[in-house]
Amino acid sequence: MKKLGFGAMRLPIKNEEDASSVDSEITGKMIDLFMEKGFNYFDTAYPYHLGSSEKVLKEKLVDKYSRGDFLLADKMPLFYLEKEEDLDRFFKEQLERCGVDYFDYYLLHNVSEWTRNAFTDIKSFEFVEKMKKEGKVKHIGISFHDDADLLERVLKVYPSIEVVQLQINYLDWENETIQSKECYEVARKYNKDIIVMEPLKGGTLAKIPEKAEKLFKSYNPQMSVASWANRYAASLEGVFVVLSGMNKLSDMEDNVSYMEDFKPLNKEEYEIIKKVIDIINESITVPCTNCDYCIETCPQGIPISKYFELYNIWNRNPVEGFSPEHAYYRMYALKNTKGSLCDECGECEKQCPQHIQIRKHLKDLVELFEDENF
C-alpha cells in the first residue's frame, strides 16, 4: 500500500457557510485520480462535513469501484455516545451511509480524558471487538488526542488495538502540549501501526511565512511547501499511511506526484525543516487547525476557527487602526455571533484537540477587533 491516504475531513465545498455542501463532482475527480495512481486508503468519520463525507464516498468511491480495490476507514463518534445502545445505532448508520458491509479499519474517534466514559462505562472497545469477530470490521484502532501517559494506559488495557491514529507534523513534533513525539514513541513501544493525521496541521504548513518558504524553494524549487510536511510524517518508521486533507484537484495532483514514488527525507532536508520550524513558531499566535470541533458544542455558535484565522493573519503583520481583518471580523460577526458573547462555559476547550486556551484568545481578539460601538 502506498503511504498517502485520502482524508475526507476537508473536502471541497460549494458554500463556505455550509460544511455539508460537499462538491461531489470535484471530489469524484480527486478520487478517480487517487485510485488511478495506485493509492487506495480513504478515511472518513461520522461528523465530517455534517455527515456528507461518508455519503459522498459512497457515491463516488463505493458505488463506482470494486470493494476489494480500496480500503475504507471510519470512526465511532465517542463524543456523541450516551448509552450502549448508541454504539449499534451509529455503526449501522455509518455502514448505510457508506454503502458497505464492512470497514477495513474502524477506529474509536478521539480517545481522550474527555471521552473516557465512552470507552469505559459504555464499553465501546468491546463493541468494536465484537464487530471484528462478526467480520464487519477488519482492523480496529483509535484516533488519539491526548498525552502519552494516557495512550500508554489505553494500550496496556486494550491490547487488541491494532492501529493508532496520531497528530504528527514537524511543527508539533517537539510540542509539549500535543506530545506528537512522545505519543509516537508509545505507539512504537507497543508495536502498533501508526496512521498520521494533520500532517499539514490543518493547512498551516502549506501556507508558511515567505522566509520559510524560500528555504524550501532554494533547496528544491520543484517541490511544494506541502510536500515537505507530508514527507516528514511519511518518513517516520512505523507509519503506514499519512492522511492528507485535500480540497482541490490541484492538491491531489501535487500530493500523488511525489508520494507515488515516495522518498524519505535526507539529513540535509531535516536540517532545513528545523530552521523552518523556528520561523513559523515566531509567526503563529493561536495554533488552531480549523477542525471546528469547538463550534459543534459552543452554545453561542461563535465561529471560533474563522476568528482565530483572522487573528493569526493580523498578528503576522500588525497594523495600526482598522485593517482588512477587522472588516472580515465584522462580516462574520454580523452573520454569526461576535466573540464578546462568549459566556466562558469552557465546552470548546474540552473539544479542542490542540488544547488551545480558547477563552483567553477570544478575549484578546475581542479587544483587538471590537470597540464600544461594535
mmCIF file of C-alpha atoms in Angstrom:
data_model
loop_
_atom_site.group_PDB
_atom_site.id
_atom_site.type_symbol
_atom_site.label_atom_id
_atom_site.label_comp_id
_atom_site.label_asym_id
_atom_site.label_seq_id
_atom_site.Cartn_x
_atom_site.Cartn_y
_atom_site.Cartn_z
ATOM 1 C CA MET A 1 0.000 0.000 0.000
ATOM 2 C CA LYS A 2 1.270 3.477 -0.851
ATOM 3 C CA LYS A 3 1.830 5.807 2.086
ATOM 4 C CA LEU A 4 -0.625 8.569 1.154
ATOM 5 C CA GLY A 5 -4.208 8.337 2.399
ATOM 6 C CA PHE A 6 -7.174 10.475 1.350
ATOM 7 C CA GLY A 7 -8.526 12.225 4.442
ATOM 8 C CA ALA A 8 -12.164 13.161 3.813
ATOM 9 C CA MET A 9 -12.497 15.741 6.582
ATOM 10 C CA ARG A 10 -11.867 18.814 4.428
ATOM 11 C CA LEU A 11 -13.399 18.052 1.041
ATOM 12 C CA PRO A 12 -14.208 20.789 -1.494
ATOM 13 C CA ILE A 13 -17.490 22.521 -0.673
ATOM 14 C CA LYS A 14 -19.842 24.695 -2.687
ATOM 15 C CA ASN A 15 -20.852 27.055 0.119
ATOM 16 C CA GLU A 16 -18.312 28.255 2.686
ATOM 17 C CA GLU A 17 -21.137 28.797 5.159
ATOM 18 C CA ASP A 18 -22.406 25.216 4.831
ATOM 19 C CA ALA A 19 -19.953 22.447 5.683
ATOM 20 C CA SER A 20 -22.334 19.807 4.341
ATOM 21 C CA SER A 21 -22.316 21.257 0.805
ATOM 22 C CA VAL A 22 -19.602 18.925 -0.499
ATOM 23 C CA ASP A 23 -18.820 19.375 -4.190
ATOM 24 C CA SER A 24 -19.308 15.765 -5.255
ATOM 25 C CA GLU A 25 -18.152 16.385 -8.839
ATOM 26 C CA ILE A 26 -14.707 17.682 -7.833
ATOM 27 C CA THR A 27 -14.445 15.092 -5.072
ATOM 28 C CA GLY A 28 -15.175 12.374 -7.624
ATOM 29 C CA LYS A 29 -12.390 13.585 -9.906
ATOM 30 C CA MET A 30 -9.990 13.597 -6.954
ATOM 31 C CA ILE A 31 -10.962 10.054 -6.000
ATOM 32 C CA ASP A 32 -10.544 8.862 -9.598
ATOM 33 C CA LEU A 33 -7.035 10.335 -9.833
ATOM 34 C CA PHE A 34 -6.113 8.896 -6.430
ATOM 35 C CA MET A 35 -7.200 5.415 -7.488
ATOM 36 C CA GLU A 36 -5.642 5.737 -10.948
ATOM 37 C CA LYS A 37 -2.237 6.432 -9.390
ATOM 38 C CA GLY A 38 -2.400 3.313 -7.219
ATOM 39 C CA PHE A 39 -3.467 4.837 -3.897
ATOM 40 C CA ASN A 40 -6.357 3.188 -2.077
ATOM 41 C CA TYR A 41 -6.756 4.291 1.578
ATOM 42 C CA PHE A 42 -9.733 6.530 2.432
ATOM 43 C CA ASP A 43 -10.529 7.950 5.863
ATOM 44 C CA THR A 44 -13.825 9.440 6.999
ATOM 45 C CA ALA A 45 -15.825 9.889 10.209
ATOM 46 C CA TYR A 46 -19.412 10.388 11.322
ATOM 47 C CA PRO A 47 -19.268 14.192 11.890
ATOM 48 C CA TYR A 48 -17.127 15.100 8.859
ATOM 49 C CA HIS A 49 -18.999 17.599 6.716
ATOM 50 C CA LEU A 50 -22.056 17.019 8.940
ATOM 51 C CA GLY A 51 -22.421 13.503 7.529
ATOM 52 C CA SER A 52 -21.861 14.381 3.875
ATOM 53 C CA SER A 53 -18.315 12.982 3.860
ATOM 54 C CA GLU A 54 -19.500 9.403 4.324
ATOM 55 C CA LYS A 55 -22.297 9.877 1.792
ATOM 56 C CA VAL A 56 -20.106 11.293 -0.966
ATOM 57 C CA LEU A 57 -17.615 8.434 -0.525
ATOM 58 C CA LYS A 58 -20.484 6.035 -1.133
ATOM 59 C CA GLU A 59 -21.463 7.861 -4.304
ATOM 60 C CA LYS A 60 -18.011 8.457 -5.777
ATOM 61 C CA LEU A 61 -15.989 5.550 -4.392
ATOM 62 C CA VAL A 62 -18.060 2.629 -3.130
ATOM 63 C CA ASP A 63 -20.668 2.681 -5.908
ATOM 64 C CA LYS A 64 -18.020 3.008 -8.615
ATOM 65 C CA TYR A 65 -15.137 0.738 -7.617
ATOM 66 C CA SER A 66 -14.899 -2.912 -6.610
ATOM 67 C CA ARG A 67 -14.918 -3.310 -2.830
ATOM 68 C CA GLY A 68 -11.606 -5.118 -2.808
ATOM 69 C CA ASP A 69 -9.836 -2.291 -4.644
ATOM 70 C CA PHE A 70 -9.888 0.217 -1.792
ATOM 71 C CA LEU A 71 -9.515 0.417 1.992
ATOM 72 C CA LEU A 72 -12.144 2.393 3.888
ATOM 73 C CA ALA A 73 -11.644 3.662 7.441
ATOM 74 C CA ASP A 74 -14.414 5.114 9.594
ATOM 75 C CA LYS A 75 -14.747 6.016 13.274
ATOM 76 C CA MET A 76 -17.151 5.605 16.188
ATOM 77 C CA PRO A 77 -18.031 9.127 17.454
ATOM 78 C CA LEU A 78 -17.284 8.671 21.166
ATOM 79 C CA PHE A 79 -18.265 12.279 21.868
ATOM 80 C CA TYR A 80 -21.873 11.579 20.811
ATOM 81 C CA LEU A 81 -22.370 8.403 22.853
ATOM 82 C CA GLU A 82 -24.753 8.493 25.801
ATOM 83 C CA LYS A 83 -25.624 4.804 26.265
ATOM 84 C CA GLU A 84 -24.504 1.404 24.967
ATOM 85 C CA GLU A 85 -27.408 1.214 22.517
ATOM 86 C CA ASP A 86 -25.887 4.176 20.666
ATOM 87 C CA LEU A 87 -22.941 2.037 19.536
ATOM 88 C CA ASP A 88 -25.022 -0.244 17.344
ATOM 89 C CA ARG A 89 -27.135 2.650 16.072
ATOM 90 C CA PHE A 90 -24.182 4.754 14.937
ATOM 91 C CA PHE A 91 -22.340 1.782 13.438
ATOM 92 C CA LYS A 92 -25.323 0.672 11.359
ATOM 93 C CA GLU A 93 -25.914 4.230 10.181
ATOM 94 C CA GLN A 94 -22.290 4.504 9.085
ATOM 95 C CA LEU A 95 -22.437 1.246 7.147
ATOM 96 C CA GLU A 96 -25.554 2.517 5.412
ATOM 97 C CA ARG A 97 -24.152 5.973 4.698
ATOM 98 C CA CYS A 98 -21.008 4.464 3.185
ATOM 99 C CA GLY A 99 -22.866 1.683 1.385
ATOM 100 C CA VAL A 100 -20.585 -1.101 2.644
ATOM 101 C CA ASP A 101 -20.931 -4.361 4.570
ATOM 102 C CA TYR A 102 -17.694 -3.871 6.490
ATOM 103 C CA PHE A 103 -14.968 -1.326 7.250
ATOM 104 C CA ASP A 104 -11.337 -2.183 6.602
ATOM 105 C CA TYR A 105 -10.311 -0.007 9.543
ATOM 106 C CA TYR A 106 -12.628 1.130 12.306
ATOM 107 C CA LEU A 107 -11.369 3.495 14.977
ATOM 108 C CA LEU A 108 -12.748 4.905 18.195
ATOM 109 C CA HIS A 109 -12.829 8.618 17.448
ATOM 110 C CA ASN A 110 -10.916 10.945 19.786
ATOM 111 C CA VAL A 111 -9.932 8.673 22.665
ATOM 112 C CA SER A 112 -9.071 11.126 25.455
ATOM 113 C CA GLU A 113 -9.859 12.022 29.045
ATOM 114 C CA TRP A 114 -12.854 13.929 27.722
ATOM 115 C CA THR A 115 -14.364 10.766 26.158
ATOM 116 C CA ARG A 116 -13.242 8.379 28.929
ATOM 117 C CA ASN A 117 -16.821 7.422 29.852
ATOM 118 C CA ALA A 118 -17.486 6.348 26.256
ATOM 119 C CA PHE A 119 -14.667 3.809 26.205
ATOM 120 C CA THR A 120 -15.106 2.534 29.752
ATOM 121 C CA ASP A 121 -18.705 2.640 31.030
ATOM 122 C CA ILE A 122 -20.279 2.427 27.566
ATOM 123 C CA LYS A 123 -17.866 -0.370 26.535
ATOM 124 C CA SER A 124 -17.059 0.864 23.052
ATOM 125 C CA PHE A 125 -13.900 -1.258 22.821
ATOM 126 C CA GLU A 126 -15.882 -4.391 23.489
ATOM 127 C CA PHE A 127 -18.323 -3.375 20.775
ATOM 128 C CA VAL A 128 -15.682 -2.939 18.049
ATOM 129 C CA GLU A 129 -14.056 -6.238 19.062
ATOM 130 C CA LYS A 130 -17.453 -7.886 18.559
ATOM 131 C CA MET A 131 -17.798 -6.234 15.135
ATOM 132 C CA LYS A 132 -14.401 -7.625 14.162
ATOM 133 C CA LYS A 133 -15.399 -11.147 15.190
ATOM 134 C CA GLU A 134 -18.529 -10.780 13.038
ATOM 135 C CA GLY A 135 -16.442 -9.698 10.032
ATOM 136 C CA LYS A 136 -17.890 -6.180 9.916
ATOM 137 C CA VAL A 137 -14.511 -4.671 10.819
ATOM 138 C CA LYS A 138 -11.137 -5.930 9.574
ATOM 139 C CA HIS A 139 -8.817 -3.907 11.811
ATOM 140 C CA ILE A 140 -9.605 -1.919 14.969
ATOM 141 C CA GLY A 141 -7.848 1.112 16.365
ATOM 142 C CA ILE A 142 -8.129 4.534 17.941
ATOM 143 C CA SER A 143 -7.665 8.128 16.914
ATOM 144 C CA PHE A 144 -5.963 9.878 19.779
ATOM 145 C CA HIS A 145 -5.777 13.490 21.006
ATOM 146 C CA ASP A 146 -4.292 13.390 24.496
ATOM 147 C CA ASP A 147 -0.982 12.886 26.286
ATOM 148 C CA ALA A 148 1.431 9.977 26.072
ATOM 149 C CA ASP A 149 0.654 8.735 29.592
ATOM 150 C CA LEU A 150 -3.000 8.157 28.740
ATOM 151 C CA LEU A 151 -2.065 6.488 25.451
ATOM 152 C CA GLU A 152 0.177 4.031 27.294
ATOM 153 C CA ARG A 153 -2.575 3.221 29.803
ATOM 154 C CA VAL A 154 -5.060 2.619 26.994
ATOM 155 C CA LEU A 155 -2.709 0.371 25.015
ATOM 156 C CA LYS A 156 -1.964 -1.665 28.137
ATOM 157 C CA VAL A 157 -5.623 -2.213 28.963
ATOM 158 C CA TYR A 158 -6.769 -2.833 25.373
ATOM 159 C CA PRO A 159 -4.091 -4.942 23.626
ATOM 160 C CA SER A 160 -6.492 -5.736 20.764
ATOM 161 C CA ILE A 161 -5.869 -2.256 19.333
ATOM 162 C CA GLU A 162 -4.019 -2.710 16.043
ATOM 163 C CA VAL A 163 -3.563 0.858 14.800
ATOM 164 C CA VAL A 164 -3.185 4.255 16.431
ATOM 165 C CA GLN A 165 -4.015 7.445 14.563
ATOM 166 C CA LEU A 166 -1.905 10.345 15.839
ATOM 167 C CA GLN A 167 -1.457 14.007 15.051
ATOM 168 C CA ILE A 168 2.097 14.204 13.767
ATOM 169 C CA ASN A 169 3.765 17.013 11.865
ATOM 170 C CA TYR A 170 7.120 18.733 12.028
ATOM 171 C CA LEU A 171 5.688 21.714 13.927
ATOM 172 C CA ASP A 172 4.088 19.604 16.683
ATOM 173 C CA TRP A 173 6.874 17.032 16.990
ATOM 174 C CA GLU A 174 8.518 18.780 19.969
ATOM 175 C CA ASN A 175 5.344 20.493 21.234
ATOM 176 C CA GLU A 176 4.888 19.736 24.941
ATOM 177 C CA THR A 177 1.105 20.090 24.737
ATOM 178 C CA ILE A 178 0.410 17.967 21.640
ATOM 179 C CA GLN A 179 3.194 15.478 22.514
ATOM 180 C CA SER A 180 3.474 14.080 18.991
ATOM 181 C CA LYS A 181 6.913 12.595 19.560
ATOM 182 C CA GLU A 182 6.035 11.087 22.949
ATOM 183 C CA CYS A 183 2.801 9.534 21.641
ATOM 184 C CA TYR A 184 4.610 8.190 18.585
ATOM 185 C CA GLU A 185 7.198 6.551 20.814
ATOM 186 C CA VAL A 186 4.498 4.909 22.959
ATOM 187 C CA ALA A 187 2.772 3.518 19.875
ATOM 188 C CA ARG A 188 6.086 2.136 18.620
ATOM 189 C CA LYS A 189 6.825 0.629 22.043
ATOM 190 C CA TYR A 190 3.612 -1.395 21.774
ATOM 191 C CA ASN A 191 4.295 -2.293 18.123
ATOM 192 C CA LYS A 192 1.198 -0.554 16.804
ATOM 193 C CA ASP A 193 0.911 0.585 13.218
ATOM 194 C CA ILE A 194 0.628 4.356 13.026
ATOM 195 C CA ILE A 195 -1.727 6.437 10.912
ATOM 196 C CA VAL A 196 -0.771 10.106 10.741
ATOM 197 C CA MET A 197 -3.429 12.807 10.802
ATOM 198 C CA GLU A 198 -2.890 16.567 10.489
ATOM 199 C CA PRO A 199 0.490 16.299 8.709
ATOM 200 C CA LEU A 200 -0.160 19.843 7.455
ATOM 201 C CA LYS A 201 -1.680 20.982 10.765
ATOM 202 C CA GLY A 202 -4.982 21.966 9.178
ATOM 203 C CA GLY A 203 -3.274 23.636 6.213
ATOM 204 C CA THR A 204 -0.947 25.726 8.380
ATOM 205 C CA LEU A 205 2.124 24.019 6.926
ATOM 206 C CA ALA A 206 1.000 24.662 3.364
ATOM 207 C CA LYS A 207 0.878 28.441 3.949
ATOM 208 C CA ILE A 208 4.055 29.223 5.821
ATOM 209 C CA PRO A 209 5.861 32.594 6.111
ATOM 210 C CA GLU A 210 7.647 33.737 2.973
ATOM 211 C CA LYS A 211 11.049 33.499 4.646
ATOM 212 C CA ALA A 212 10.420 29.834 5.459
ATOM 213 C CA GLU A 213 9.078 29.049 2.002
ATOM 214 C CA LYS A 214 12.238 30.476 0.447
ATOM 215 C CA LEU A 215 14.320 27.972 2.402
ATOM 216 C CA PHE A 216 12.337 25.094 0.918
ATOM 217 C CA LYS A 217 12.346 26.512 -2.604
ATOM 218 C CA SER A 218 16.063 27.283 -2.579
ATOM 219 C CA TYR A 219 16.758 23.609 -1.890
ATOM 220 C CA ASN A 220 14.240 22.186 -4.366
ATOM 221 C CA PRO A 221 12.196 24.654 -6.453
ATOM 222 C CA GLN A 222 10.044 21.853 -7.888
ATOM 223 C CA MET A 223 8.695 20.560 -4.571
ATOM 224 C CA SER A 224 5.638 22.203 -2.998
ATOM 225 C CA VAL A 225 5.635 23.531 0.544
ATOM 226 C CA ALA A 226 3.064 20.884 1.492
ATOM 227 C CA SER A 227 5.288 18.080 0.208
ATOM 228 C CA TRP A 228 7.845 18.727 2.948
ATOM 229 C CA ALA A 229 5.229 18.208 5.666
ATOM 230 C CA ASN A 230 3.736 15.062 4.161
ATOM 231 C CA ARG A 231 7.149 13.527 3.515
ATOM 232 C CA TYR A 232 8.253 14.365 7.062
ATOM 233 C CA ALA A 233 5.386 12.321 8.509
ATOM 234 C CA ALA A 234 5.733 9.501 5.985
ATOM 235 C CA SER A 235 9.476 9.185 6.699
ATOM 236 C CA LEU A 236 8.875 8.050 10.287
ATOM 237 C CA GLU A 237 9.404 4.350 10.951
ATOM 238 C CA GLY A 238 6.161 2.534 11.709
ATOM 239 C CA VAL A 239 3.937 4.979 9.828
ATOM 240 C CA PHE A 240 1.991 3.054 7.226
ATOM 241 C CA VAL A 241 -0.216 5.846 5.919
ATOM 242 C CA VAL A 242 -0.330 9.642 6.099
ATOM 243 C CA LEU A 243 -3.767 11.228 5.769
ATOM 244 C CA SER A 244 -3.817 14.409 3.754
ATOM 245 C CA GLY A 245 -6.961 16.512 3.598
ATOM 246 C CA MET A 246 -7.230 17.684 0.005
ATOM 247 C CA ASN A 247 -9.966 20.112 -1.037
ATOM 248 C CA LYS A 248 -8.768 20.942 -4.551
ATOM 249 C CA LEU A 249 -7.867 18.773 -7.515
ATOM 250 C CA SER A 250 -4.524 20.592 -7.675
ATOM 251 C CA ASP A 251 -3.808 19.440 -4.103
ATOM 252 C CA MET A 252 -4.402 15.867 -5.160
ATOM 253 C CA GLU A 253 -2.247 16.224 -8.279
ATOM 254 C CA ASP A 254 0.595 17.631 -6.205
ATOM 255 C CA ASN A 255 0.408 15.005 -3.455
ATOM 256 C CA VAL A 256 0.328 11.981 -5.734
ATOM 257 C CA SER A 257 3.217 13.380 -7.801
ATOM 258 C CA TYR A 258 5.774 12.950 -5.017
ATOM 259 C CA MET A 259 4.097 10.199 -2.986
ATOM 260 C CA GLU A 260 3.680 7.852 -5.949
ATOM 261 C CA ASP A 261 7.369 7.021 -5.698
ATOM 262 C CA PHE A 262 7.966 8.087 -2.103
ATOM 263 C CA LYS A 263 11.478 9.011 -0.990
ATOM 264 C CA PRO A 264 12.156 9.642 2.734
ATOM 265 C CA LEU A 265 13.728 12.910 3.840
ATOM 266 C CA ASN A 266 17.518 13.087 3.879
ATOM 267 C CA LYS A 267 19.735 14.629 6.555
ATOM 268 C CA GLU A 268 20.019 17.974 4.763
ATOM 269 C CA GLU A 269 16.245 18.242 4.404
ATOM 270 C CA TYR A 270 15.765 17.609 8.132
ATOM 271 C CA GLU A 271 18.155 20.465 8.888
ATOM 272 C CA ILE A 272 16.178 22.816 6.640
ATOM 273 C CA ILE A 273 12.936 21.838 8.399
ATOM 274 C CA LYS A 274 14.480 22.743 11.780
ATOM 275 C CA LYS A 275 15.115 26.270 10.517
ATOM 276 C CA VAL A 276 11.595 26.486 9.098
ATOM 277 C CA ILE A 277 10.103 25.451 12.457
ATOM 278 C CA ASP A 278 11.831 28.369 14.180
ATOM 279 C CA ILE A 279 10.497 30.811 11.602
ATOM 280 C CA ILE A 280 6.922 29.503 11.806
ATOM 281 C CA ASN A 281 6.856 29.489 15.609
ATOM 282 C CA GLU A 282 7.699 33.173 15.549
ATOM 283 C CA SER A 283 4.602 33.924 13.453
ATOM 284 C CA ILE A 284 1.788 31.795 14.981
ATOM 285 C CA THR A 285 -0.313 33.269 17.767
ATOM 286 C CA VAL A 286 -3.054 30.635 18.034
ATOM 287 C CA PRO A 287 -2.203 27.087 16.807
ATOM 288 C CA CYS A 288 -5.720 26.379 15.506
ATOM 289 C CA THR A 289 -6.139 23.699 12.795
ATOM 290 C CA ASN A 290 -9.737 24.609 11.811
ATOM 291 C CA CYS A 291 -11.145 21.211 12.799
ATOM 292 C CA ASP A 292 -14.201 23.072 14.193
ATOM 293 C CA TYR A 293 -14.918 20.565 16.955
ATOM 294 C CA CYS A 294 -15.217 23.579 19.269
ATOM 295 C CA ILE A 295 -18.010 25.106 17.212
ATOM 296 C CA GLU A 296 -20.163 21.985 17.449
ATOM 297 C CA THR A 297 -20.653 22.456 21.205
ATOM 298 C CA CYS A 298 -20.441 26.247 21.510
ATOM 299 C CA PRO A 299 -23.869 27.292 22.886
ATOM 300 C CA GLN A 300 -23.426 30.729 21.314
ATOM 301 C CA GLY A 301 -22.465 29.431 17.866
ATOM 302 C CA ILE A 302 -19.284 31.517 17.731
ATOM 303 C CA PRO A 303 -17.232 30.731 14.557
ATOM 304 C CA ILE A 304 -14.084 30.339 16.634
ATOM 305 C CA SER A 305 -11.733 28.979 13.978
ATOM 306 C CA LYS A 306 -12.584 31.746 11.490
ATOM 307 C CA TYR A 307 -11.901 34.391 14.125
ATOM 308 C CA PHE A 308 -8.590 32.779 15.098
ATOM 309 C CA GLU A 309 -7.545 32.649 11.439
ATOM 310 C CA LEU A 310 -8.111 36.395 11.143
ATOM 311 C CA TYR A 311 -6.315 36.956 14.439
ATOM 312 C CA ASN A 312 -3.279 34.989 13.236
ATOM 313 C CA ILE A 313 -3.182 36.855 9.921
ATOM 314 C CA TRP A 314 -3.276 40.204 11.718
ATOM 315 C CA ASN A 315 -0.539 39.174 14.147
ATOM 316 C CA ARG A 316 1.791 38.190 11.309
ATOM 317 C CA ASN A 317 1.668 41.776 10.054
ATOM 318 C CA PRO A 318 0.047 44.021 12.701
ATOM 319 C CA VAL A 319 -1.126 47.436 11.561
ATOM 320 C CA GLU A 320 -2.354 50.483 13.438
ATOM 321 C CA GLY A 321 -6.072 51.192 13.244
ATOM 322 C CA PHE A 322 -8.627 49.489 11.035
ATOM 323 C CA SER A 323 -7.357 46.556 8.958
ATOM 324 C CA PRO A 324 -8.824 44.123 6.376
ATOM 325 C CA GLU A 325 -9.018 41.583 9.208
ATOM 326 C CA HIS A 326 -11.242 43.994 11.151
ATOM 327 C CA ALA A 327 -13.565 44.163 8.157
ATOM 328 C CA TYR A 328 -13.743 40.397 7.786
ATOM 329 C CA TYR A 329 -14.355 40.019 11.514
ATOM 330 C CA ARG A 330 -17.319 42.399 11.341
ATOM 331 C CA MET A 331 -18.728 40.482 8.376
ATOM 332 C CA TYR A 332 -18.545 37.142 10.198
ATOM 333 C CA ALA A 333 -19.877 38.670 13.411
ATOM 334 C CA LEU A 334 -22.925 40.077 11.625
ATOM 335 C CA LYS A 335 -23.681 36.710 10.011
ATOM 336 C CA ASN A 336 -22.882 34.619 13.087
ATOM 337 C CA THR A 337 -22.051 35.581 16.682
ATOM 338 C CA LYS A 338 -19.461 38.085 17.835
ATOM 339 C CA GLY A 339 -16.703 36.849 20.086
ATOM 340 C CA SER A 340 -17.685 39.070 23.009
ATOM 341 C CA LEU A 341 -20.844 36.969 23.501
ATOM 342 C CA CYS A 342 -18.713 34.065 24.761
ATOM 343 C CA ASP A 343 -20.117 33.043 28.169
ATOM 344 C CA GLU A 344 -16.866 31.229 29.093
ATOM 345 C CA CYS A 345 -18.600 27.883 29.615
ATOM 346 C CA GLY A 346 -15.416 26.079 28.536
ATOM 347 C CA GLU A 347 -17.122 23.439 26.358
ATOM 348 C CA CYS A 348 -14.956 24.492 23.398
ATOM 349 C CA GLU A 349 -11.741 23.773 25.281
ATOM 350 C CA LYS A 350 -12.931 20.278 26.221
ATOM 351 C CA GLN A 351 -13.346 19.547 22.498
ATOM 352 C CA CYS A 352 -10.107 21.142 21.239
ATOM 353 C CA PRO A 353 -7.548 18.528 20.051
ATOM 354 C CA GLN A 354 -4.839 21.233 20.168
ATOM 355 C CA HIS A 355 -5.527 22.065 23.840
ATOM 356 C CA ILE A 356 -5.797 25.751 22.983
ATOM 357 C CA GLN A 357 -6.802 28.251 25.680
ATOM 358 C CA ILE A 358 -9.722 29.342 23.546
ATOM 359 C CA ARG A 359 -11.399 31.601 26.086
ATOM 360 C CA LYS A 360 -8.203 33.553 26.692
ATOM 361 C CA HIS A 361 -7.504 34.055 22.988
ATOM 362 C CA LEU A 362 -11.122 35.023 22.322
ATOM 363 C CA LYS A 363 -10.794 37.817 24.888
ATOM 364 C CA ASP A 364 -7.610 39.025 23.190
ATOM 365 C CA LEU A 365 -9.148 39.078 19.714
ATOM 366 C CA VAL A 366 -12.297 40.783 21.005
ATOM 367 C CA GLU A 367 -10.099 43.504 22.450
ATOM 368 C CA LEU A 368 -8.441 43.854 19.047
ATOM 369 C CA PHE A 369 -11.442 43.616 16.712
ATOM 370 C CA GLU A 370 -14.322 45.053 18.737
ATOM 371 C CA ASP A 371 -14.850 48.507 20.213
ATOM 372 C CA GLU A 372 -17.534 50.085 22.392
ATOM 373 C CA ASN A 373 -19.684 50.810 19.320
ATOM 374 C CA PHE A 374 -19.460 47.319 17.833
#
